[in-house]
mmCIF file of C-alpha atoms (C1' of nucleotides) in Angstrom:
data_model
loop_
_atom_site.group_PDB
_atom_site.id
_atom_site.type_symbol
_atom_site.label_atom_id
_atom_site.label_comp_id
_atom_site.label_asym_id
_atom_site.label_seq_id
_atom_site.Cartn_x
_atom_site.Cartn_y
_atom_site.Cartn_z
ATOM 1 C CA UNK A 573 8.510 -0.452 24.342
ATOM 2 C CA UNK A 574 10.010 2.510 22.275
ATOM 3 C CA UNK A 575 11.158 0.437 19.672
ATOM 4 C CA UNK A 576 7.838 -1.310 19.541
ATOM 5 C CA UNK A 577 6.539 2.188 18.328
ATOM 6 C CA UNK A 578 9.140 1.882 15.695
ATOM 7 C CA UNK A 579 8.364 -1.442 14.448
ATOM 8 C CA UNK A 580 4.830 -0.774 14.473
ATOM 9 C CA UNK A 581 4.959 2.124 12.544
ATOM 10 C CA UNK A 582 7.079 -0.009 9.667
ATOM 11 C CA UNK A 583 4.581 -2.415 9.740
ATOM 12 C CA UNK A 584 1.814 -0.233 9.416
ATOM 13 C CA UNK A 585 2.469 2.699 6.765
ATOM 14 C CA UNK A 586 4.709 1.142 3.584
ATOM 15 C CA UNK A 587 2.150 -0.966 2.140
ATOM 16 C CA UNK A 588 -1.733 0.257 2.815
ATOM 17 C CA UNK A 589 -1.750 3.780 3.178
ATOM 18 C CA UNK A 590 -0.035 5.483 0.918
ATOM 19 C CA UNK A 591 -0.485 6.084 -2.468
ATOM 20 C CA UNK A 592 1.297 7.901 -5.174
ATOM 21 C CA UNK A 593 0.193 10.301 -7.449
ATOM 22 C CA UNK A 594 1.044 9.316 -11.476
ATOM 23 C CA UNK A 595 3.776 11.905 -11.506
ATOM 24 C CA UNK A 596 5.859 10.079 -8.122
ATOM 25 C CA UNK A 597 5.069 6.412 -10.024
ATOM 26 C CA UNK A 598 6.634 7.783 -13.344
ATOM 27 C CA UNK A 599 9.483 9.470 -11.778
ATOM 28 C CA UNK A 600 10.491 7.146 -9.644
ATOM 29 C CA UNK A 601 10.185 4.066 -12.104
ATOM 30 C CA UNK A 602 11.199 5.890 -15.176
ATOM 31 C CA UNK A 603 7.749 4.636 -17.153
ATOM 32 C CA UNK A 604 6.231 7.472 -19.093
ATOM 33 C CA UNK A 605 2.686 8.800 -17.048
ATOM 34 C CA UNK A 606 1.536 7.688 -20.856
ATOM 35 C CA UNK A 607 2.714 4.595 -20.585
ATOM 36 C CA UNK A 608 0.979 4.374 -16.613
ATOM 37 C CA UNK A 609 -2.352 5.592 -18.244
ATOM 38 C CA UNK A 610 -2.142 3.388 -20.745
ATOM 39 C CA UNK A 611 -1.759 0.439 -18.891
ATOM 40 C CA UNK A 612 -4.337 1.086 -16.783
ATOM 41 C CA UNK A 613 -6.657 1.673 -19.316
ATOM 42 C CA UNK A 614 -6.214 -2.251 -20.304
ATOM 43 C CA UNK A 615 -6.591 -3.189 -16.643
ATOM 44 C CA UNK A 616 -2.703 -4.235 -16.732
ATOM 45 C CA UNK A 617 -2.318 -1.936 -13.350
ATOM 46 C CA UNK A 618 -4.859 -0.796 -11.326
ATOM 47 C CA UNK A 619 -5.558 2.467 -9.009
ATOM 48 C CA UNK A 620 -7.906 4.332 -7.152
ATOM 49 C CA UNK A 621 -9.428 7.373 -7.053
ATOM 50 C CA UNK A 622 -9.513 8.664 -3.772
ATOM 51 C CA UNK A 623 -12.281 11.015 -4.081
ATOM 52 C CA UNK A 624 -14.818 11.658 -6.776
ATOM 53 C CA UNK A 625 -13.227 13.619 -9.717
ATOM 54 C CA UNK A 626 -9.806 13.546 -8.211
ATOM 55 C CA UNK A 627 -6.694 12.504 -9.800
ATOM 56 C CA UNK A 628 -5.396 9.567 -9.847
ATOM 57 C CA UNK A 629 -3.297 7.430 -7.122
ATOM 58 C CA UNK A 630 -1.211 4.192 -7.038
ATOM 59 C CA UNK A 631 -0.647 2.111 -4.386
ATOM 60 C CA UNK A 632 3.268 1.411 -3.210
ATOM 61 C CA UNK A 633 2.538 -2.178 -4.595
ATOM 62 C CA UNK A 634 1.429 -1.110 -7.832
ATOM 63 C CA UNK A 635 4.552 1.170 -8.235
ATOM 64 C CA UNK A 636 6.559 -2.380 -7.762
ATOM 65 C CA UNK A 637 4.431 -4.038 -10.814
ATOM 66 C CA UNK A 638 5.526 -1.036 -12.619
ATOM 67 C CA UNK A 639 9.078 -1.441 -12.094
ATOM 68 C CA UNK A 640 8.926 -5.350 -12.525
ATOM 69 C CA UNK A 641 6.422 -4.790 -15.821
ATOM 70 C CA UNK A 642 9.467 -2.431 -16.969
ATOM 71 C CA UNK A 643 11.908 -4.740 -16.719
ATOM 72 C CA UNK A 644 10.276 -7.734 -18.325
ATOM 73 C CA UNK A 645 9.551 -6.035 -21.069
ATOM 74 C CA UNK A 646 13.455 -4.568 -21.247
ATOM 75 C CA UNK A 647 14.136 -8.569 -21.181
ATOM 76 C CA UNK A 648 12.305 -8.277 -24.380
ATOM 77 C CA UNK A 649 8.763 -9.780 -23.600
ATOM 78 C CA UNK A 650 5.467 -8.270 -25.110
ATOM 79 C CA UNK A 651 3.577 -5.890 -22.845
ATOM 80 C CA UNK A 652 0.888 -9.053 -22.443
ATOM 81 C CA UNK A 653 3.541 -11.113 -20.855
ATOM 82 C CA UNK A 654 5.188 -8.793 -18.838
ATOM 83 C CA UNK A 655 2.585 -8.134 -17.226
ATOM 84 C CA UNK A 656 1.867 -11.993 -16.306
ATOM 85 C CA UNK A 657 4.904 -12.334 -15.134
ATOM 86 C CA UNK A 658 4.792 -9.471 -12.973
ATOM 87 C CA UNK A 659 1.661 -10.842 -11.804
ATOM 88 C CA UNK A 660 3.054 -13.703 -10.525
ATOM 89 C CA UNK A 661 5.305 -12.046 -8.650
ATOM 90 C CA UNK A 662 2.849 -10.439 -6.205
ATOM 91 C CA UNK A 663 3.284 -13.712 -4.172
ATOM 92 C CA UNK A 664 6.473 -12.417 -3.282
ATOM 93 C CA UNK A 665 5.566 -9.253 -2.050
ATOM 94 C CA UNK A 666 2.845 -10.788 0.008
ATOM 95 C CA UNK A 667 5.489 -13.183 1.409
ATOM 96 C CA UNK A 668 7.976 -11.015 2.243
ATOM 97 C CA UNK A 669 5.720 -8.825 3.821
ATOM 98 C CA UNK A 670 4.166 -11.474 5.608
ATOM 99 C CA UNK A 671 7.780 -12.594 7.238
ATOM 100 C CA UNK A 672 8.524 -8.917 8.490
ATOM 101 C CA UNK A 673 5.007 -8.647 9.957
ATOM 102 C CA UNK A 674 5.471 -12.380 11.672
ATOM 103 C CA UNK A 675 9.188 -12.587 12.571
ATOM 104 C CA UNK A 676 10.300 -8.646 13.265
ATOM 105 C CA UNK A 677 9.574 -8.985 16.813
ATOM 106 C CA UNK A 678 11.811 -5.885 18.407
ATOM 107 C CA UNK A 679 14.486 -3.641 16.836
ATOM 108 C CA UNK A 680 17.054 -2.305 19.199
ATOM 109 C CA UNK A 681 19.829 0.061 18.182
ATOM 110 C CA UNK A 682 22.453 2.060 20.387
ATOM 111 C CA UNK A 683 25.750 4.032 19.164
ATOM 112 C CA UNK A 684 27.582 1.221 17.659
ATOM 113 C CA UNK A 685 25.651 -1.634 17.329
ATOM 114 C CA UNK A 686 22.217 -2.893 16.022
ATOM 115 C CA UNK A 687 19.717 -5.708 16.937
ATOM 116 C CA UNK A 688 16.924 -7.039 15.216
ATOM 117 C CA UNK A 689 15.378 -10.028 17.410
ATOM 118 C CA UNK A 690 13.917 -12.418 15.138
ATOM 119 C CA UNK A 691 11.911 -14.513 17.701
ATOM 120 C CA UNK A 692 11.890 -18.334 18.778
ATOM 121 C CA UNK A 693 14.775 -20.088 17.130
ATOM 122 C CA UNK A 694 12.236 -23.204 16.002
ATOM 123 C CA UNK A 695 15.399 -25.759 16.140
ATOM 124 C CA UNK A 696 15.708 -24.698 19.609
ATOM 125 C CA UNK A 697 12.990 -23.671 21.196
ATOM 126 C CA UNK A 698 14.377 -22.369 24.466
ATOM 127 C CA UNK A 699 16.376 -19.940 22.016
ATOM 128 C CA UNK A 700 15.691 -16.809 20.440
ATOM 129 C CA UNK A 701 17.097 -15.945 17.242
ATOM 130 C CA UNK A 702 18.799 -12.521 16.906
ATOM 131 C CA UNK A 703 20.658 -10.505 14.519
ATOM 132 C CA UNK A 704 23.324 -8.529 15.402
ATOM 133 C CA UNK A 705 25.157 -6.082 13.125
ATOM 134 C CA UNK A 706 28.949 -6.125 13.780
ATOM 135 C CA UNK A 707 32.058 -4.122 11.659
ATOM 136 C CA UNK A 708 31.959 -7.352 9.391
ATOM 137 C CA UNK A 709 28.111 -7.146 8.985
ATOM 138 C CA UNK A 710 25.137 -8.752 10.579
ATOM 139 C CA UNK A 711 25.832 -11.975 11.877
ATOM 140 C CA UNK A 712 23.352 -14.307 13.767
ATOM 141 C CA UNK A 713 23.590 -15.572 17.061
ATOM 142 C CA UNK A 714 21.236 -17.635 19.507
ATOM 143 C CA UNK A 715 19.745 -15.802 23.070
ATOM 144 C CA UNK A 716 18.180 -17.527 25.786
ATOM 145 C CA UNK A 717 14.505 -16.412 25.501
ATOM 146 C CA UNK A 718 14.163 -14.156 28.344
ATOM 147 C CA UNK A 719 9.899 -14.720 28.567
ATOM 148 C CA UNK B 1371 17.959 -15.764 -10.850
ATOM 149 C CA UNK B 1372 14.114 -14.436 -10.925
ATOM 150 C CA UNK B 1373 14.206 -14.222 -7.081
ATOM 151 C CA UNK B 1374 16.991 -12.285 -7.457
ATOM 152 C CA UNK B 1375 15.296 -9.807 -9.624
ATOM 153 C CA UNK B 1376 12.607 -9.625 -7.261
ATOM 154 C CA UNK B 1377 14.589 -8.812 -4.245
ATOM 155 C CA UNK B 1378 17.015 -6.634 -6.195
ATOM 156 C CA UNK B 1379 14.003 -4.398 -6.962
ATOM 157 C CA UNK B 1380 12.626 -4.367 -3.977
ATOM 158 C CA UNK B 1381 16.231 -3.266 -2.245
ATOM 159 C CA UNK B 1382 16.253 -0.780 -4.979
ATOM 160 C CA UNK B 1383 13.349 1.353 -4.675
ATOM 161 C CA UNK B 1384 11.938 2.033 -1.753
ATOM 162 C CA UNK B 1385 13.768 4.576 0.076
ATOM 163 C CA UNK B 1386 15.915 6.203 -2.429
ATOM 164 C CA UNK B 1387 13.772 7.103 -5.576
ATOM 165 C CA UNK B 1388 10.622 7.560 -4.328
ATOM 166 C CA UNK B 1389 9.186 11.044 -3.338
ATOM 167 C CA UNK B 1390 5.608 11.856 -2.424
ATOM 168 C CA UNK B 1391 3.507 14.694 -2.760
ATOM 169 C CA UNK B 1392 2.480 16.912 0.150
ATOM 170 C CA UNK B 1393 -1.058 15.367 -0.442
ATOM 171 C CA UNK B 1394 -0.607 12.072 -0.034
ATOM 172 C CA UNK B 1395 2.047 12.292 2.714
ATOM 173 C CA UNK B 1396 -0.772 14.189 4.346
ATOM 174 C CA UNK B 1397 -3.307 11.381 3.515
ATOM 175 C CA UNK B 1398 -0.705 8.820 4.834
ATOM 176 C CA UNK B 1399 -0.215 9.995 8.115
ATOM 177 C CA UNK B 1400 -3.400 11.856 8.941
ATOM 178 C CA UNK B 1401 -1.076 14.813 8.991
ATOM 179 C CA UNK B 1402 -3.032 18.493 7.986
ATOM 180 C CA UNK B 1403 -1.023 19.924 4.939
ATOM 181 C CA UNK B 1404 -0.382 23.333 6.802
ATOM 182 C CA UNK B 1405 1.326 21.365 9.282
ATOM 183 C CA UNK B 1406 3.815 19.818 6.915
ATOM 184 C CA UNK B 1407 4.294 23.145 5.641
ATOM 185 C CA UNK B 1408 5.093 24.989 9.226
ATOM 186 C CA UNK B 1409 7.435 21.920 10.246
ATOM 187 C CA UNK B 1410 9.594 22.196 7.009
ATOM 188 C CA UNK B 1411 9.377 25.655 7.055
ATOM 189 C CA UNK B 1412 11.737 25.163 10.982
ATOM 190 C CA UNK B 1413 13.578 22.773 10.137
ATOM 191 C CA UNK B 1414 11.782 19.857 11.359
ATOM 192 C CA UNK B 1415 11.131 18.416 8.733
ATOM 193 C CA UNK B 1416 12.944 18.559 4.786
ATOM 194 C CA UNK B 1417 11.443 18.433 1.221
ATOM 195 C CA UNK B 1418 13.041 18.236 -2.408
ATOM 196 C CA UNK B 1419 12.084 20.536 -4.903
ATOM 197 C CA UNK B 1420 12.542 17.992 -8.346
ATOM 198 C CA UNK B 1421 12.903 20.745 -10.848
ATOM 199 C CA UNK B 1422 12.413 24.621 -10.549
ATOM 200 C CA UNK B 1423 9.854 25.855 -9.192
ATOM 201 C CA UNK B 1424 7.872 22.401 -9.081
ATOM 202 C CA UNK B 1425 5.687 21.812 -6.282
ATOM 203 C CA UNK B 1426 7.611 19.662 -3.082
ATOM 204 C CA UNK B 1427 8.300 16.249 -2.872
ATOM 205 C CA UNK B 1428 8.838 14.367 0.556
ATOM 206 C CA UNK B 1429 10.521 11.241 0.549
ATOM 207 C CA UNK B 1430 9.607 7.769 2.362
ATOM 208 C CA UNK B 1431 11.522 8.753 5.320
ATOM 209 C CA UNK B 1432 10.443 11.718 5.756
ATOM 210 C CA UNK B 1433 6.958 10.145 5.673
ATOM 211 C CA UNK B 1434 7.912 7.726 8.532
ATOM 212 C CA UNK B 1435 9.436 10.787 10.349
ATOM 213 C CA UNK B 1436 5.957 12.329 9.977
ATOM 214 C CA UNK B 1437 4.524 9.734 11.342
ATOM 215 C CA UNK B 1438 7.016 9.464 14.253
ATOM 216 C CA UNK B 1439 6.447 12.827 15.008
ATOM 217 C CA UNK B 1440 2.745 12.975 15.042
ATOM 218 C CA UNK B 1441 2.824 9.700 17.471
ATOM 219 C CA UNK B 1442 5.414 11.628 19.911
ATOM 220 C CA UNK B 1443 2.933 14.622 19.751
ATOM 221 C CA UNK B 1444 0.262 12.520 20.107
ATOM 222 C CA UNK B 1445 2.009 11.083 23.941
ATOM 223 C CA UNK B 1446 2.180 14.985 25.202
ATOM 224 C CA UNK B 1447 5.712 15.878 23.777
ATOM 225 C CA UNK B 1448 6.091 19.425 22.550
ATOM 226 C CA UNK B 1449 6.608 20.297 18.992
ATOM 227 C CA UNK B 1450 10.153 20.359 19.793
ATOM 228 C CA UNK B 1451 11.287 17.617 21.679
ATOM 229 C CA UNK B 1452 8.789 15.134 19.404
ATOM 230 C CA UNK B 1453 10.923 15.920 16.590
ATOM 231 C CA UNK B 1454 14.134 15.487 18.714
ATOM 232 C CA UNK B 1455 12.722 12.054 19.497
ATOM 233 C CA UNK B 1456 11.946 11.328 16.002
ATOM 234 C CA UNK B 1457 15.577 11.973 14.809
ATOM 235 C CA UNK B 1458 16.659 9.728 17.162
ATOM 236 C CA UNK B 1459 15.247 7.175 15.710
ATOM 237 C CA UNK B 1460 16.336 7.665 11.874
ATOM 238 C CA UNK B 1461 19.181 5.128 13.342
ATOM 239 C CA UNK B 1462 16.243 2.433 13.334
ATOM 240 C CA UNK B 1463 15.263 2.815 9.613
ATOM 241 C CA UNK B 1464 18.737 2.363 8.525
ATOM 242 C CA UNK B 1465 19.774 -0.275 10.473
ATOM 243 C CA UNK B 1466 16.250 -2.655 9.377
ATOM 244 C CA UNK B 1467 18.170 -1.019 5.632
ATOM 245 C CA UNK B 1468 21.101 -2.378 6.267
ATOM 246 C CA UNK B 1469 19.573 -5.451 7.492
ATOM 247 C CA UNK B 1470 17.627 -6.507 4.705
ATOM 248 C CA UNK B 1471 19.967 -5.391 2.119
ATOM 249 C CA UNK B 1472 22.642 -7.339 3.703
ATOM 250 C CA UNK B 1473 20.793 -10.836 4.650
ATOM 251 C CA UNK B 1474 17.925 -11.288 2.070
ATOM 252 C CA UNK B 1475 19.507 -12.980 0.109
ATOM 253 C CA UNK B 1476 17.147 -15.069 -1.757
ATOM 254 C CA UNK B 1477 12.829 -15.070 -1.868
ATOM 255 C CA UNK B 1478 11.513 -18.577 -2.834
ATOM 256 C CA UNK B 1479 7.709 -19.029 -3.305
ATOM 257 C CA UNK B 1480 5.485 -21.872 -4.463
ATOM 258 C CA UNK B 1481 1.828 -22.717 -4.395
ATOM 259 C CA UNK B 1482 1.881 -23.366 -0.810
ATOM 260 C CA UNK B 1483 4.933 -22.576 0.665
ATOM 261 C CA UNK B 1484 6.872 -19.445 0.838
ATOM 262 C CA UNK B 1485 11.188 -19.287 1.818
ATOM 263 C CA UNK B 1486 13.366 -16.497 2.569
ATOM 264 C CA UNK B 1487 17.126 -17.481 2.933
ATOM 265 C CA UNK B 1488 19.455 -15.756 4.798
ATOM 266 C CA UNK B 1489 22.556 -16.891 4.416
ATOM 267 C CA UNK B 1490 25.039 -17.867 6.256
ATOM 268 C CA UNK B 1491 24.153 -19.333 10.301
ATOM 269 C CA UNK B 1492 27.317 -18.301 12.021
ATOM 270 C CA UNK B 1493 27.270 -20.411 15.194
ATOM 271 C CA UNK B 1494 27.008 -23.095 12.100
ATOM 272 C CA UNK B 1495 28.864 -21.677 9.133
ATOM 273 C CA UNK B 1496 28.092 -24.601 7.305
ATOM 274 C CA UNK B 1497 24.978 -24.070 7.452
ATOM 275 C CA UNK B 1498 22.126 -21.547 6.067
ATOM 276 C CA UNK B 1499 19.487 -19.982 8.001
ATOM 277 C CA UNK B 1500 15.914 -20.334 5.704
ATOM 278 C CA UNK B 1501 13.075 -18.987 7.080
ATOM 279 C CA UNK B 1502 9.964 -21.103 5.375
ATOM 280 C CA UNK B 1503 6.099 -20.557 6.106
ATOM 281 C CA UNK B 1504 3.684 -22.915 6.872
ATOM 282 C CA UNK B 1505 0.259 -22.649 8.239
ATOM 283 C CA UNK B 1506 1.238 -21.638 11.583
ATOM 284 C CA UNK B 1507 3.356 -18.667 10.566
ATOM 285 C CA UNK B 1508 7.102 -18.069 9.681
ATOM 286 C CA UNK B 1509 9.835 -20.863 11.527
ATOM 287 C CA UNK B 1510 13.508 -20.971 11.154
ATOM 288 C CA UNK B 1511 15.452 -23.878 10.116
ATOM 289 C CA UNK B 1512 18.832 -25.056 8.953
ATOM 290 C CA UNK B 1513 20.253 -26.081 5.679
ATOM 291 C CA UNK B 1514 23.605 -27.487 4.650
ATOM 292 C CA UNK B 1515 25.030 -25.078 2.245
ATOM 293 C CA UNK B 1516 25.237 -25.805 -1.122
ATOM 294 C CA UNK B 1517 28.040 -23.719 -2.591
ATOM 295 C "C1'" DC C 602 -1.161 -3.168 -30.401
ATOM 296 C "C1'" DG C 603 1.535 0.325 -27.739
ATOM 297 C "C1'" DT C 604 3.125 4.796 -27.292
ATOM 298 C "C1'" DG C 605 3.510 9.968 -27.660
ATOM 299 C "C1'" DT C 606 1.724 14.683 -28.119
ATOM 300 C "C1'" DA C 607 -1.011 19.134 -28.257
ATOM 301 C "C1'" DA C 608 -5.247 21.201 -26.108
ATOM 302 C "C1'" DG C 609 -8.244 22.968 -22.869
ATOM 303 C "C1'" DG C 610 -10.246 22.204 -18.540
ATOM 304 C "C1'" DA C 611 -10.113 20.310 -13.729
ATOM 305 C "C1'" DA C 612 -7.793 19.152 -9.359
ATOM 306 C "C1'" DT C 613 -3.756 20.084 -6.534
ATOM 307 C "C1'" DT C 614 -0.331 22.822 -4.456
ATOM 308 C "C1'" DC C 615 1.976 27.267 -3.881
ATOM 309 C "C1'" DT C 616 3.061 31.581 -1.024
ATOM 310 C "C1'" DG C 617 2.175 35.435 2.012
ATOM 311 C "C1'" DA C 618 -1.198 37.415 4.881
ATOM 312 C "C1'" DC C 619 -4.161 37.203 8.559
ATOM 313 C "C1'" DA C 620 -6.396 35.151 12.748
ATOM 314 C "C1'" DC C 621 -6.310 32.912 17.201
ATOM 315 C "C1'" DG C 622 -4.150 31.749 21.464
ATOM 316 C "C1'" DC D 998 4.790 29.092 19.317
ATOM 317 C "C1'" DG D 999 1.734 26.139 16.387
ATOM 318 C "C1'" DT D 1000 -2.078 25.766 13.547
ATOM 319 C "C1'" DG D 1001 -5.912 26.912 10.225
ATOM 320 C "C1'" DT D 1002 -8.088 29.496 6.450
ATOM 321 C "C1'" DA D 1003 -9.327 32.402 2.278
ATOM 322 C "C1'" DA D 1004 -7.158 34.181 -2.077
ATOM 323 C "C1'" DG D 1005 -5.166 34.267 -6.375
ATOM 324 C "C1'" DG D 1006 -1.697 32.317 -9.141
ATOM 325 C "C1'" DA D 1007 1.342 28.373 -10.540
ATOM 326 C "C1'" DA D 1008 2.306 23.447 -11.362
ATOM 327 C "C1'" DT D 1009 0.198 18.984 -12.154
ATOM 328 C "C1'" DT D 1010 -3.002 15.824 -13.992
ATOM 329 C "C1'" DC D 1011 -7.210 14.865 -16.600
ATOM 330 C "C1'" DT D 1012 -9.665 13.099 -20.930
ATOM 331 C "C1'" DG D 1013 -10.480 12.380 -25.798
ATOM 332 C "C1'" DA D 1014 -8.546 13.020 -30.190
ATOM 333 C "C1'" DC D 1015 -5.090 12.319 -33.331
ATOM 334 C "C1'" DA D 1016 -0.653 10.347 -35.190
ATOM 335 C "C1'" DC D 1017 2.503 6.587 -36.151
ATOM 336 C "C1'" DG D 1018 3.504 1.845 -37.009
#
DNA sequence: CGTGTAAGGAATTCTGACACG
DNA sequence: CGTGTAAGGAATTCTGACACG
């Protein structure tokens, strides 16, 4: 029930709500705020404005195209290309976000040990699949589903 | 190779490099800026300073510990024992951390299909546990391993 | 094209004080 | 204790122009 909270709350803040003002994006993906307007200016990243006449803010997702428009473009592509390619990569971010919301059923975690349950095992479906973090490591193991 | 970019940077940034200003940590969690100010100013709650004198910077965590706070506060806990409660639960960010940063190991996604694979099934250690969506959600499966 | 900079104004955040309960 | 507000100053971000290549 408690660690419902928890999971709920992951689920809920890291991708809609926040937003990051140009000085956060640039520090945090070393891209000049330049560079940020720049970009936007060609419609290569996008952001809002959260009230009228107000400054600026990006979007946790858009701070990822940053950092993955950066590093194409260290790979040596043109700013045009880099950006498709980054493009392309939102998929990803959709899909891993999309397993965490689906499959992160319960988080448990006491002094030594720590237990994400993962849901119906679909091989076995009288099994739930859980993840159990040991001294080596997580390591997976199968549960009788309890419900 | 890509995938592994894409995962890389997505272990990469999120908790460590990112900070956020008092504004939008505010506009995140519904949280009144003179609020965030009181709670650092005991304890409750911490803030960076990037350079002198610059204005303070919160990090994701702390955001999430916001948030966890408000929702205790929110069920009738005092000031006090909402932020005790919140602590507590610091333990649950860094184990879903460790979690992903140990098992994600790769991100596939085509047109219609999306996979994560993570790794190694141990009551099968010849086998991988993939995670692939279809259009009734996430379901598990196992592969033979191919290195 | 893609980036950086100096300039002046606008939006945001700062602290310390005060108020209320 | 826990929160909000008005006040004046400080730090941040804004745009449009200009420079360079």
């Amino acid at each position: 029930m408690l660690t419902n909270k928890m999971t709920n709350l992951i689920k809920k803040i890291p991708i809609d709500g926040v937003t990051l003002g140009i000085g956060d994006v640039s520090r945090a993906t070393g891209v000049a705020q330049s560079k940020l307007r720049y970009w936007e200016s060609k419609g290569y990243i996008q952001s809002r404005t959260v009230t009228d006449n107000s400054n600026r803010k990006f979007t946790y997702k858009t701070m990822l195209q940053v950092q993955l428009i950066k590093s194409y473009l260290a790979d040596g592509y043109t700013l045009t290309s880099a950006v498709k390619q980054a493009r392309q990569r939102d998929v990803y971010l959709d899909a891993l976000r999309s397993f965490f919301e689906d499959r992160f059923i319960n988080l448990e975690v006491t002094d030594h040990t720590a237990m994400v349950d993962l849901g119906q095992f679909d091989p076995d479906p009288t099994k739930h699949l859980v993840a159990k973090r040991e001294a080596t490591g997580w390591h997976f193991q199968l549960v009788d589903a309890e419900n």
